[in-house]
Tab-separated table of C-alpha atoms in Angstrom:
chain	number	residue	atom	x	y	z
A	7	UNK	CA	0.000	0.000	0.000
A	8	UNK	CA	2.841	2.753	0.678
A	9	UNK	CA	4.645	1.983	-2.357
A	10	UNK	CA	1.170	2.460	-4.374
A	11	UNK	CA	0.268	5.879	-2.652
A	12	UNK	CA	4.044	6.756	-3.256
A	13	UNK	CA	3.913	5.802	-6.855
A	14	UNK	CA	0.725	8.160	-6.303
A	15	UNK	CA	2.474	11.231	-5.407
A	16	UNK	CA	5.144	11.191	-7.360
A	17	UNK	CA	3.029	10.769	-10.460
A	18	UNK	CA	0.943	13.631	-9.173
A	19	UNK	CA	4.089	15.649	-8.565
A	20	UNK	CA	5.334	15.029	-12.043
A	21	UNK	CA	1.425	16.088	-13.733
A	22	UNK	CA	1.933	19.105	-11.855
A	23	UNK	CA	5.684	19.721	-12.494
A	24	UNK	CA	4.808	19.200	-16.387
A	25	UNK	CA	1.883	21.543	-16.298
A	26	UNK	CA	3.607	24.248	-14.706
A	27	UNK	CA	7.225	24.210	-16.233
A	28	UNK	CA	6.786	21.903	-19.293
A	29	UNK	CA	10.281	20.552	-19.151
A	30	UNK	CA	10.334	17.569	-22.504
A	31	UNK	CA	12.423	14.801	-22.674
A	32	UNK	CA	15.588	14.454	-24.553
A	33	UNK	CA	15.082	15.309	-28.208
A	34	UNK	CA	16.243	12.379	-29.808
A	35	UNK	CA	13.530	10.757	-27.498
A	36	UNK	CA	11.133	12.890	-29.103
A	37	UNK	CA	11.438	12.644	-32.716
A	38	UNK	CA	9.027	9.335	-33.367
A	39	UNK	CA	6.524	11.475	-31.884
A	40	UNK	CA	6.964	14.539	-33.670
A	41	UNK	CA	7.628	12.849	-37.195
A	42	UNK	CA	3.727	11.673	-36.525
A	43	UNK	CA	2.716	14.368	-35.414
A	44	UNK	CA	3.648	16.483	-38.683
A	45	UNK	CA	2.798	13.648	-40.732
A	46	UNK	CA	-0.898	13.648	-39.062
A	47	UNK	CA	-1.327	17.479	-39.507
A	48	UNK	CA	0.203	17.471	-42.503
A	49	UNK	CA	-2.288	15.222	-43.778
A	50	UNK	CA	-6.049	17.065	-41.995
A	51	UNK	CA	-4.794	20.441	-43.172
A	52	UNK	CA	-6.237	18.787	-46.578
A	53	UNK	CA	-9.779	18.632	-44.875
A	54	UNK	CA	-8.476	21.717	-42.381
A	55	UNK	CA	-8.636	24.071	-45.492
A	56	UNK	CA	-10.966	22.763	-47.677
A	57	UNK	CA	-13.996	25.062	-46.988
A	58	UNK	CA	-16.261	23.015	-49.174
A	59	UNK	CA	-15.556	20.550	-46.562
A	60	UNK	CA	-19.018	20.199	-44.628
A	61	UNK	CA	-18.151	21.789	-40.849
A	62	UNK	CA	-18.086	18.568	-39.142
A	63	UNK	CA	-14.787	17.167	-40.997
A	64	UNK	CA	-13.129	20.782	-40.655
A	65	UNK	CA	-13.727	20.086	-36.855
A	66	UNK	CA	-13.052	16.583	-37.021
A	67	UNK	CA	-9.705	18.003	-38.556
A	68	UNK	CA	-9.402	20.462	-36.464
A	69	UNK	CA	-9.281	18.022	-33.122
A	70	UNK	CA	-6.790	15.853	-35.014
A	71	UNK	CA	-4.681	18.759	-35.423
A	72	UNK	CA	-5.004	19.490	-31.479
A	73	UNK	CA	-4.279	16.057	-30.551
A	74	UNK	CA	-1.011	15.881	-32.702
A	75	UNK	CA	0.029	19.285	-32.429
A	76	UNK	CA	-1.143	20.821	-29.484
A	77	UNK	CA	2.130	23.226	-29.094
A	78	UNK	CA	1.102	24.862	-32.418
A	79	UNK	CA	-2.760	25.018	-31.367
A	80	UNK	CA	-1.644	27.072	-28.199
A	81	UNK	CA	0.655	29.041	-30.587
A	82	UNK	CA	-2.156	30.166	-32.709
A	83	UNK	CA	-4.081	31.220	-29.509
A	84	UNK	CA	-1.498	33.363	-28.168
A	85	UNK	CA	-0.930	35.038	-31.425
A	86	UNK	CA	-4.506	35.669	-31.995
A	87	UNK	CA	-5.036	36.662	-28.067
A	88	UNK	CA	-5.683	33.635	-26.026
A	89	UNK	CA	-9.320	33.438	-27.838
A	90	UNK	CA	-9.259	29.537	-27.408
A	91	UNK	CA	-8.187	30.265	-23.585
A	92	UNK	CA	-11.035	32.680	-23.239
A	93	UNK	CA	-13.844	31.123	-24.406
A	94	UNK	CA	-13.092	28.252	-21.955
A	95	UNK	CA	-12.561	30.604	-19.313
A	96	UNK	CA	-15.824	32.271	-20.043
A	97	UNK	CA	-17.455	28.465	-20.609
A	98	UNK	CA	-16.693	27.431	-17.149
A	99	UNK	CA	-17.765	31.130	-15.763
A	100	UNK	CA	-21.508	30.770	-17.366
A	101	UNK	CA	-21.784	26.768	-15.997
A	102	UNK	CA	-20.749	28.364	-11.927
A	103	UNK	CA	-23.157	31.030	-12.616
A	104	UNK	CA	-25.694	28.957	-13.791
A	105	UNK	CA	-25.200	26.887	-10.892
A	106	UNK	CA	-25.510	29.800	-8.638
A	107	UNK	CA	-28.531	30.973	-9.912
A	108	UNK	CA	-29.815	27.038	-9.521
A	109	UNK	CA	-28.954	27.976	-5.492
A	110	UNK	CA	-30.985	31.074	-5.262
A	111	UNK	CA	-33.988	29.042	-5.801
A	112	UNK	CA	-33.148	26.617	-2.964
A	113	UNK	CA	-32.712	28.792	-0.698
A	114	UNK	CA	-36.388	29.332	0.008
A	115	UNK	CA	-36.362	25.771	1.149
A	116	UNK	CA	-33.439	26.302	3.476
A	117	UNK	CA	-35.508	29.490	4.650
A	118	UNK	CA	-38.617	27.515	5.204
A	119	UNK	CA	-37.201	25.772	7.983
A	120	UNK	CA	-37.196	27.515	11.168
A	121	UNK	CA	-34.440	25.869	12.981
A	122	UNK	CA	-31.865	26.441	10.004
A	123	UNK	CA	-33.911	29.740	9.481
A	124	UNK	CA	-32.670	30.856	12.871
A	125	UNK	CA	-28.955	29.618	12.062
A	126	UNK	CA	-28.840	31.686	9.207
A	127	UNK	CA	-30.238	34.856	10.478
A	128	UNK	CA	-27.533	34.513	13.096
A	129	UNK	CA	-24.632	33.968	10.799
A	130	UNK	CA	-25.879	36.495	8.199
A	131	UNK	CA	-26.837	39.158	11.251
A	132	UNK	CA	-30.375	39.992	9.067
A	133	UNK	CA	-33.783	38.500	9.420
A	134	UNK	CA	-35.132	40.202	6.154
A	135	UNK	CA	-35.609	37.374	3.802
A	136	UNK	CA	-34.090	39.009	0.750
A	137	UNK	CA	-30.628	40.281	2.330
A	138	UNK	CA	-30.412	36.799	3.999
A	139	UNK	CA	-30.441	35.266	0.127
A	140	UNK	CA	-28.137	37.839	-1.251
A	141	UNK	CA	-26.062	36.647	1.818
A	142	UNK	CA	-26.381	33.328	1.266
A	143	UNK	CA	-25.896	34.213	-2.249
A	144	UNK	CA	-22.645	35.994	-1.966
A	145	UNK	CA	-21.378	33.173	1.129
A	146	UNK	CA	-21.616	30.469	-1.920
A	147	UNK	CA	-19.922	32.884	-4.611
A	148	UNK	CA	-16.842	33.167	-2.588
A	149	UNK	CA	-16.642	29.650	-2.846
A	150	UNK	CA	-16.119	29.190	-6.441
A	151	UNK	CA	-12.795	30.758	-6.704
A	152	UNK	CA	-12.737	30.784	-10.312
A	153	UNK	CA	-15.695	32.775	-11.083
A	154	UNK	CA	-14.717	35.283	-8.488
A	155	UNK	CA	-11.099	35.452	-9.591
A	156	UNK	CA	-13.115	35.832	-13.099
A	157	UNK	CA	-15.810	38.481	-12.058
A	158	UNK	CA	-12.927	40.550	-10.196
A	159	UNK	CA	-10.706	41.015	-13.084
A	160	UNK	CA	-13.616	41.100	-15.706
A	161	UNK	CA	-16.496	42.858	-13.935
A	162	UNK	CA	-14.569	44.436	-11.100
A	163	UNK	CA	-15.959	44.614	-7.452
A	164	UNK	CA	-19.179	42.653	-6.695
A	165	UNK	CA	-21.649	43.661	-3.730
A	166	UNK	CA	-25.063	41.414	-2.485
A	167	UNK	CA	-27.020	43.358	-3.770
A	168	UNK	CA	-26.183	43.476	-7.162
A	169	UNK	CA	-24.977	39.469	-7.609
A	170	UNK	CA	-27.748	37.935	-8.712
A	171	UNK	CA	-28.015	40.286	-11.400
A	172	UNK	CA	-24.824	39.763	-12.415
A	173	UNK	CA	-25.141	36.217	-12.524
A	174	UNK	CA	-28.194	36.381	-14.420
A	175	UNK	CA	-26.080	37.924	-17.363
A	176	UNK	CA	-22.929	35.630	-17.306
A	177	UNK	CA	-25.358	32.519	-17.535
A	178	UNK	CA	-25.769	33.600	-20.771
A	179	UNK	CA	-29.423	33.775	-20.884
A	180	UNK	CA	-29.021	35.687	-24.270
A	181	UNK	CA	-25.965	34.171	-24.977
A	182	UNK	CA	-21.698	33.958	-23.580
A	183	UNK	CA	-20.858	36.370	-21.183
A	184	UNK	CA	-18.683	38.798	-22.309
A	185	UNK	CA	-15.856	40.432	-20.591
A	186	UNK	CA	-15.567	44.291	-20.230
């Protein structure tokens, strides 16, 4: 069991290591790899840039060119300004705000209880049923670091009052939220 859990973390440490500095192995090592690689792209940029192609083969393409060349894919979205990066970003932002919103609702059941009622009201310091859900609200934003790392550099500062508004746009009820 030890040897298992230390096989554990040191594969974990390695994930992370890769993510964060990228080191690659020795180039020689490397070569099989990249000769595929090219050959593969090489090969979709025939679908890639045929734009008779019907979309789903340009995308079919397009995810055989990430999968073989995903150095050049992250090229092409720093030159054109982290677009790719982005759009995820913004992705994950509209599924935590959805999910927020989704928690607004409940709350009325949490409130409908008196003895977590009562709890509540003394955490939050307010009996007024609408400032206790914008507190409960804004309790469960702080939580999802991401969205509020997101909202702070995007949006800038957030109060109560105005979060469920806020949310209500980056769910993208009329489509991706889009940053100022």
């Amino acid at each position: 069991m030890a040897k298992f859990l230390a096989g554990l973390l040191v594969g974990l440490l390695m994930a992370y290591g890769y993510v964060l500095w990228g080191p690659s192995t020795l180039s020689f090592l490397e070569l099989p790899a990249l000769l595929k690689g090219n050959l593969v792209s090489s090969a979709t940029e025939t679908v890639l840039y045929d734009l008779d192609q019907p979309i789903e083969k340009r995308r079919r393409a397009l995810e055989v060119l990430f999968k073989n060349r995903a150095r050049f894919a992250a090229q092409v979205d720093r030159e054109f300004g982290d677009a790719f990066l982005e759009n995820l970003y913004r992705r994950r932002v509209i599924r935590a705000a959805r999910k927020l919103r989704l928690a607004w609702s409940a709350f009325d059941e949490a409130l409908a209880k008196p003895a977590l009622r009562a709890s509540l009201e003394k955490k939050h310091g307010t009996t007024d049923t609408t400032a206790l859900k914008q507190a409960m609200l804004m309790a469960a934003y702080e939580r999802e670091a991401f969205l509020a790392q997101w909202v702070a550099r995007n949006e800038g500062p957030v109060r109560p009052e105005t979060l469920l508004g806020l949310l209500t746009r980056l769910s993208g009820a009329r489509g991706p939220a889009q940053p100022k």
